[in-house]
Short mmCIF file of C-alpha atoms in Angstrom, two decimals:
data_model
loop_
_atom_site.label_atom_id
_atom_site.label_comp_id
_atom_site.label_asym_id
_atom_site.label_seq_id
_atom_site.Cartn_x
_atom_site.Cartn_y
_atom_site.Cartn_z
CA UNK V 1 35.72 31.46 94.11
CA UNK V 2 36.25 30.80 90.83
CA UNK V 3 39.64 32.68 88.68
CA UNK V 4 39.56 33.44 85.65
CA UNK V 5 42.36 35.02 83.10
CA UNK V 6 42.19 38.70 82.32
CA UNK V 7 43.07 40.25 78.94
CA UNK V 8 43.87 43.78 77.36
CA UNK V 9 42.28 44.54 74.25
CA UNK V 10 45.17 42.85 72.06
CA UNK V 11 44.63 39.89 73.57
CA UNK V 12 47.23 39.31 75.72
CA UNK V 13 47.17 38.35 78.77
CA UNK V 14 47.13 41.07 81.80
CA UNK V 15 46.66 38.81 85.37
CA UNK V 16 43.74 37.07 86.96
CA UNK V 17 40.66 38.09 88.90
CA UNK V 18 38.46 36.19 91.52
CA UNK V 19 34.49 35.67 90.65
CA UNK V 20 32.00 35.96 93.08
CA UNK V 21 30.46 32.37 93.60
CA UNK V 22 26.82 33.96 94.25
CA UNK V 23 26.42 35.33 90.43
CA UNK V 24 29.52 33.13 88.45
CA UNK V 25 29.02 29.65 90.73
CA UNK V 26 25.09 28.98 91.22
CA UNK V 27 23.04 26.46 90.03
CA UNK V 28 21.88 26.99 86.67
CA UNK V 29 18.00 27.51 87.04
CA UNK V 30 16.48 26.89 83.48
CA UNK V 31 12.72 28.27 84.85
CA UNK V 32 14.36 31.39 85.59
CA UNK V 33 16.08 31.77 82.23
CA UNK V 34 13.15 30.61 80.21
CA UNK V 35 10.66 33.12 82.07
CA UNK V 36 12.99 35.69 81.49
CA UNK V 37 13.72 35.33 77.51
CA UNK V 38 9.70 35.04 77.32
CA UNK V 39 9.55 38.17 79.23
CA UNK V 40 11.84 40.26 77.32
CA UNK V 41 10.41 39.00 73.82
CA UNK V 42 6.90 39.75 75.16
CA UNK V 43 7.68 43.37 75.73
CA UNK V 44 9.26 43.69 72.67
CA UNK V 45 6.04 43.43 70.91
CA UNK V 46 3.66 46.16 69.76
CA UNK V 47 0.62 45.05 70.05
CA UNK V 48 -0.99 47.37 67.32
CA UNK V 49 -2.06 44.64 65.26
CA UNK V 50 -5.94 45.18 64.59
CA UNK V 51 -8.40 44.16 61.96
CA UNK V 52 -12.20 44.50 62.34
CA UNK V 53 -14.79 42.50 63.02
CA UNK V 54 -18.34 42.02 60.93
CA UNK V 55 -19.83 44.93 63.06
CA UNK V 56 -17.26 47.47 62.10
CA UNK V 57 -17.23 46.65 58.20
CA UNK V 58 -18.54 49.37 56.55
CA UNK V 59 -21.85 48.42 54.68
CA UNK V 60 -23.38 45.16 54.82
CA UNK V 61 -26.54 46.76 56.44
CA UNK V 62 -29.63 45.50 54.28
CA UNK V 63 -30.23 41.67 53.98
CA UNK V 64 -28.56 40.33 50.22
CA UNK V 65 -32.27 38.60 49.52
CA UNK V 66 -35.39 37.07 51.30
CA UNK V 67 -35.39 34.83 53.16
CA UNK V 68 -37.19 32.43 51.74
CA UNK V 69 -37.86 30.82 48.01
CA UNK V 70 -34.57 31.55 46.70
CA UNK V 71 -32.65 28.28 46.98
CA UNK V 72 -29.59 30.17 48.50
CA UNK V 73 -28.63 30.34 51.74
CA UNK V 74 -30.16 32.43 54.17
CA UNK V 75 -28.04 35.23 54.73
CA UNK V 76 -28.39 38.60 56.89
CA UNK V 77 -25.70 40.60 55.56
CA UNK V 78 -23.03 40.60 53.42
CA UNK V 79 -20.39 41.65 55.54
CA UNK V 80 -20.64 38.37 57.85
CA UNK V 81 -17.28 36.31 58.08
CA UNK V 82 -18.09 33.96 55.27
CA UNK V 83 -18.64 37.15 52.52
CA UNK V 84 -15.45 38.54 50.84
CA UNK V 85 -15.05 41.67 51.58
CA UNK V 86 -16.69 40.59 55.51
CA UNK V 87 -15.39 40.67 58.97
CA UNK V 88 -12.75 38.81 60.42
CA UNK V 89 -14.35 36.49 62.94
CA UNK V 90 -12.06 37.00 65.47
CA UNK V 91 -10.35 39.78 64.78
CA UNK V 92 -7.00 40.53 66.88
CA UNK V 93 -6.91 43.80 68.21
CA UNK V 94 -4.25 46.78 70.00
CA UNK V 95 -3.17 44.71 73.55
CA UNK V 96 -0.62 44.71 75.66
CA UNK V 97 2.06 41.60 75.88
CA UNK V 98 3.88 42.38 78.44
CA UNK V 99 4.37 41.27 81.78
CA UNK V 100 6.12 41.23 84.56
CA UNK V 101 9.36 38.75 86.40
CA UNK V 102 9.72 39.27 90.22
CA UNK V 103 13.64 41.04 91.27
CA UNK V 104 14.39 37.63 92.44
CA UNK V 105 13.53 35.62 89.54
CA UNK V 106 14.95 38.19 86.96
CA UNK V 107 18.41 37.91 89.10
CA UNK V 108 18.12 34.45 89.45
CA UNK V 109 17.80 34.49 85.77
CA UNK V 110 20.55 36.94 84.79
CA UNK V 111 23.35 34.76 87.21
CA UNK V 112 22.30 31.90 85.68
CA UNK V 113 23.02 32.50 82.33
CA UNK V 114 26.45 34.40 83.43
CA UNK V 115 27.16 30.98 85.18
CA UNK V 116 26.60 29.02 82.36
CA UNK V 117 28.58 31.23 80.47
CA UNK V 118 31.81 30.77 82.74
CA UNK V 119 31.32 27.43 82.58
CA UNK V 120 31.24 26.87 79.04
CA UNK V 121 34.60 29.22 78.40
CA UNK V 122 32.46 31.71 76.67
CA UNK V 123 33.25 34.80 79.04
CA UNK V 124 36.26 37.11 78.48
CA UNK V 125 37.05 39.18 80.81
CA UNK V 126 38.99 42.62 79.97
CA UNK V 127 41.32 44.81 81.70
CA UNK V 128 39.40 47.71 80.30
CA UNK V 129 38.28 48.86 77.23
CA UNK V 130 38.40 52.60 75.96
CA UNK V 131 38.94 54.25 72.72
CA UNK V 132 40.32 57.49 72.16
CA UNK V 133 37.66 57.85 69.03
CA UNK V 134 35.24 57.20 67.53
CA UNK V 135 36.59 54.13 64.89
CA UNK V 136 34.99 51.32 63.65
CA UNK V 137 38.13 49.98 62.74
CA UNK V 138 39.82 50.19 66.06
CA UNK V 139 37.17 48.02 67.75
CA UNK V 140 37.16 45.43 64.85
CA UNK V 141 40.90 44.95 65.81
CA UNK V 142 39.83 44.41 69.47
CA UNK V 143 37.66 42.11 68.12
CA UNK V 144 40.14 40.06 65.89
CA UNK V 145 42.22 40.32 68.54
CA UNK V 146 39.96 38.47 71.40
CA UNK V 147 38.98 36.06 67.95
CA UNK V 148 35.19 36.94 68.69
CA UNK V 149 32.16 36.35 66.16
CA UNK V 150 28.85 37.35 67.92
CA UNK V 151 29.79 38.87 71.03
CA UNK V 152 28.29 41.07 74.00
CA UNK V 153 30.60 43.87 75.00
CA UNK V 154 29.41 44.77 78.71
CA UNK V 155 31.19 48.30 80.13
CA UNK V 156 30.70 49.95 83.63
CA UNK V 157 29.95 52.90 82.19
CA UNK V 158 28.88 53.40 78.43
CA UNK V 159 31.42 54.68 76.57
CA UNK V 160 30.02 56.97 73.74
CA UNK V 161 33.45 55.84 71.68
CA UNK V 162 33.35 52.21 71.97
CA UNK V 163 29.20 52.09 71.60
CA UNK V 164 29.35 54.37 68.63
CA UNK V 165 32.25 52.41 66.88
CA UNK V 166 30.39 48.68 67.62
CA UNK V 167 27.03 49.64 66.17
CA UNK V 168 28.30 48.76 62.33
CA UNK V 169 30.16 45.71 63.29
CA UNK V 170 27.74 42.75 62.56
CA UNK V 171 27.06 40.29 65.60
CA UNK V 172 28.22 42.66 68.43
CA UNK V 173 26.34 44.46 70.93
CA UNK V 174 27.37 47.06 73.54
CA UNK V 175 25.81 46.91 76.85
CA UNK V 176 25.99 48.27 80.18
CA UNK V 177 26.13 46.46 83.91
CA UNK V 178 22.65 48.42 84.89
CA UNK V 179 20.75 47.15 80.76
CA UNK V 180 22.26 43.81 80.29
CA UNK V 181 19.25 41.36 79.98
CA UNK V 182 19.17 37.81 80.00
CA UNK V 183 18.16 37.21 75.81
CA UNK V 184 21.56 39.42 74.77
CA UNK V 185 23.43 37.09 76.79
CA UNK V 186 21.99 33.78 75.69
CA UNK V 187 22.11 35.36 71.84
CA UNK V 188 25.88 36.28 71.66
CA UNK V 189 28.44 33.38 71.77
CA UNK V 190 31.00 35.41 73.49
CA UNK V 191 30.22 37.57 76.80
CA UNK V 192 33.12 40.17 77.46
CA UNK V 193 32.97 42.08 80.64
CA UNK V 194 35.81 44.78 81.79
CA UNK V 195 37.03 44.21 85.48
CA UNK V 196 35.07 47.39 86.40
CA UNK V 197 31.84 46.27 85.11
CA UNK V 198 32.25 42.76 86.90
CA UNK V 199 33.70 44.40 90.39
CA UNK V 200 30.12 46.55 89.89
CA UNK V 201 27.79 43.46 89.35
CA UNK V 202 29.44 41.96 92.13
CA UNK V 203 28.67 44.73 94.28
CA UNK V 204 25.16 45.30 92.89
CA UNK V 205 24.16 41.15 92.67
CA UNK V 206 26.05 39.71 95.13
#
């Protein structure tokens, strides 16, 4: 198992803990990640995009001239593709995007990207973290503190103090152990987890 050093929220140092080899210590699987950031950008998407095609264009419905003798073009109506003011040939319409990752794959994913993490000295790990208010300040000092730029704050339980005082600070993100996802992860340079939300994953991924 790996160790790792534990921190309060000034920074200083408050023991060690022991990681779980099955989510810190596995072979990174790059599939698995990739999949999963597809996954989660897919379903971020609307889908309402729509724009109509030359039989929904209003007018268009008598032929421009005949068909013959002119010298022009032969041409049915003037709402086909090629008309201003004519249909889109093909026209995107309202769809779905999503899809969806196996349990495995999206926990093969999600360890893989905490491994990496470990390995690259990029996760703090905190004794706990809880403010008695709601201060924006406070948690920029935990912040300046730990020396973090655009980090992932992941809590056992979300507390409404710390979530409400991290929303203004540019570059971090609150999370809990049961909506982390494997894009947050990869997108913050720092991950920091409390002992209570690791001894939970451990419990819940292991």
């Amino acid at each position: 198992m790996a160790t790792v050093a534990v921190v309060n929220m000034r920074g200083e140092s408050a023991g060690k803990m022991e990681l779980d080899d099955n989510i810190f210590g596995i072979d990174v699987n790059e599939h698995a990640v990739h999949m999963a950031v597809v996954q989660y950008l897919a379903n971020q998407r609307q889908g309402t995009k729509s724009t109509k095609t030359r039989s929904e264009v209003r007018g268009g419905g008598a032929k421009p001239w005949r068909q013959k003798g002119t010298g022009r073009a032969r041409q049915g109506s003037t709402r086909s593709p090629q008309w201003t003011g004519g249909g889109v040939v093909f026209a995107p319409k309202p769809r779905d995007f999503s899809f969806k990752l196996n349990k495995k794959m999206k926990r093969l994913a999600l360890k893989s990207v905490l491994t990496d993490k470990l390995k690259n000295n990029e996760l703090i790990v905190l004794d706990s973290l809880v403010l008695p208010e709601i201060k924006t300040k406070s948690m920029k000092a935990i912040c300046d503190n730990l020396e973090l730029g655009k980090a992932l704050f992941v809590m056992d339980t979300g507390s409404e103090n710390v979530v409400l005082s991290a929303r203004n600070i540019p570059g971090v993100k609150t999370s809990g152990v049961n909506t982390i996802n494997v894009y947050d992860i990869l997108h913050h340079d720092r991950l920091v987890i409390t002992k209570d939300a690791i001894k939970k994953m451990q419990e819940v991924y292991a």
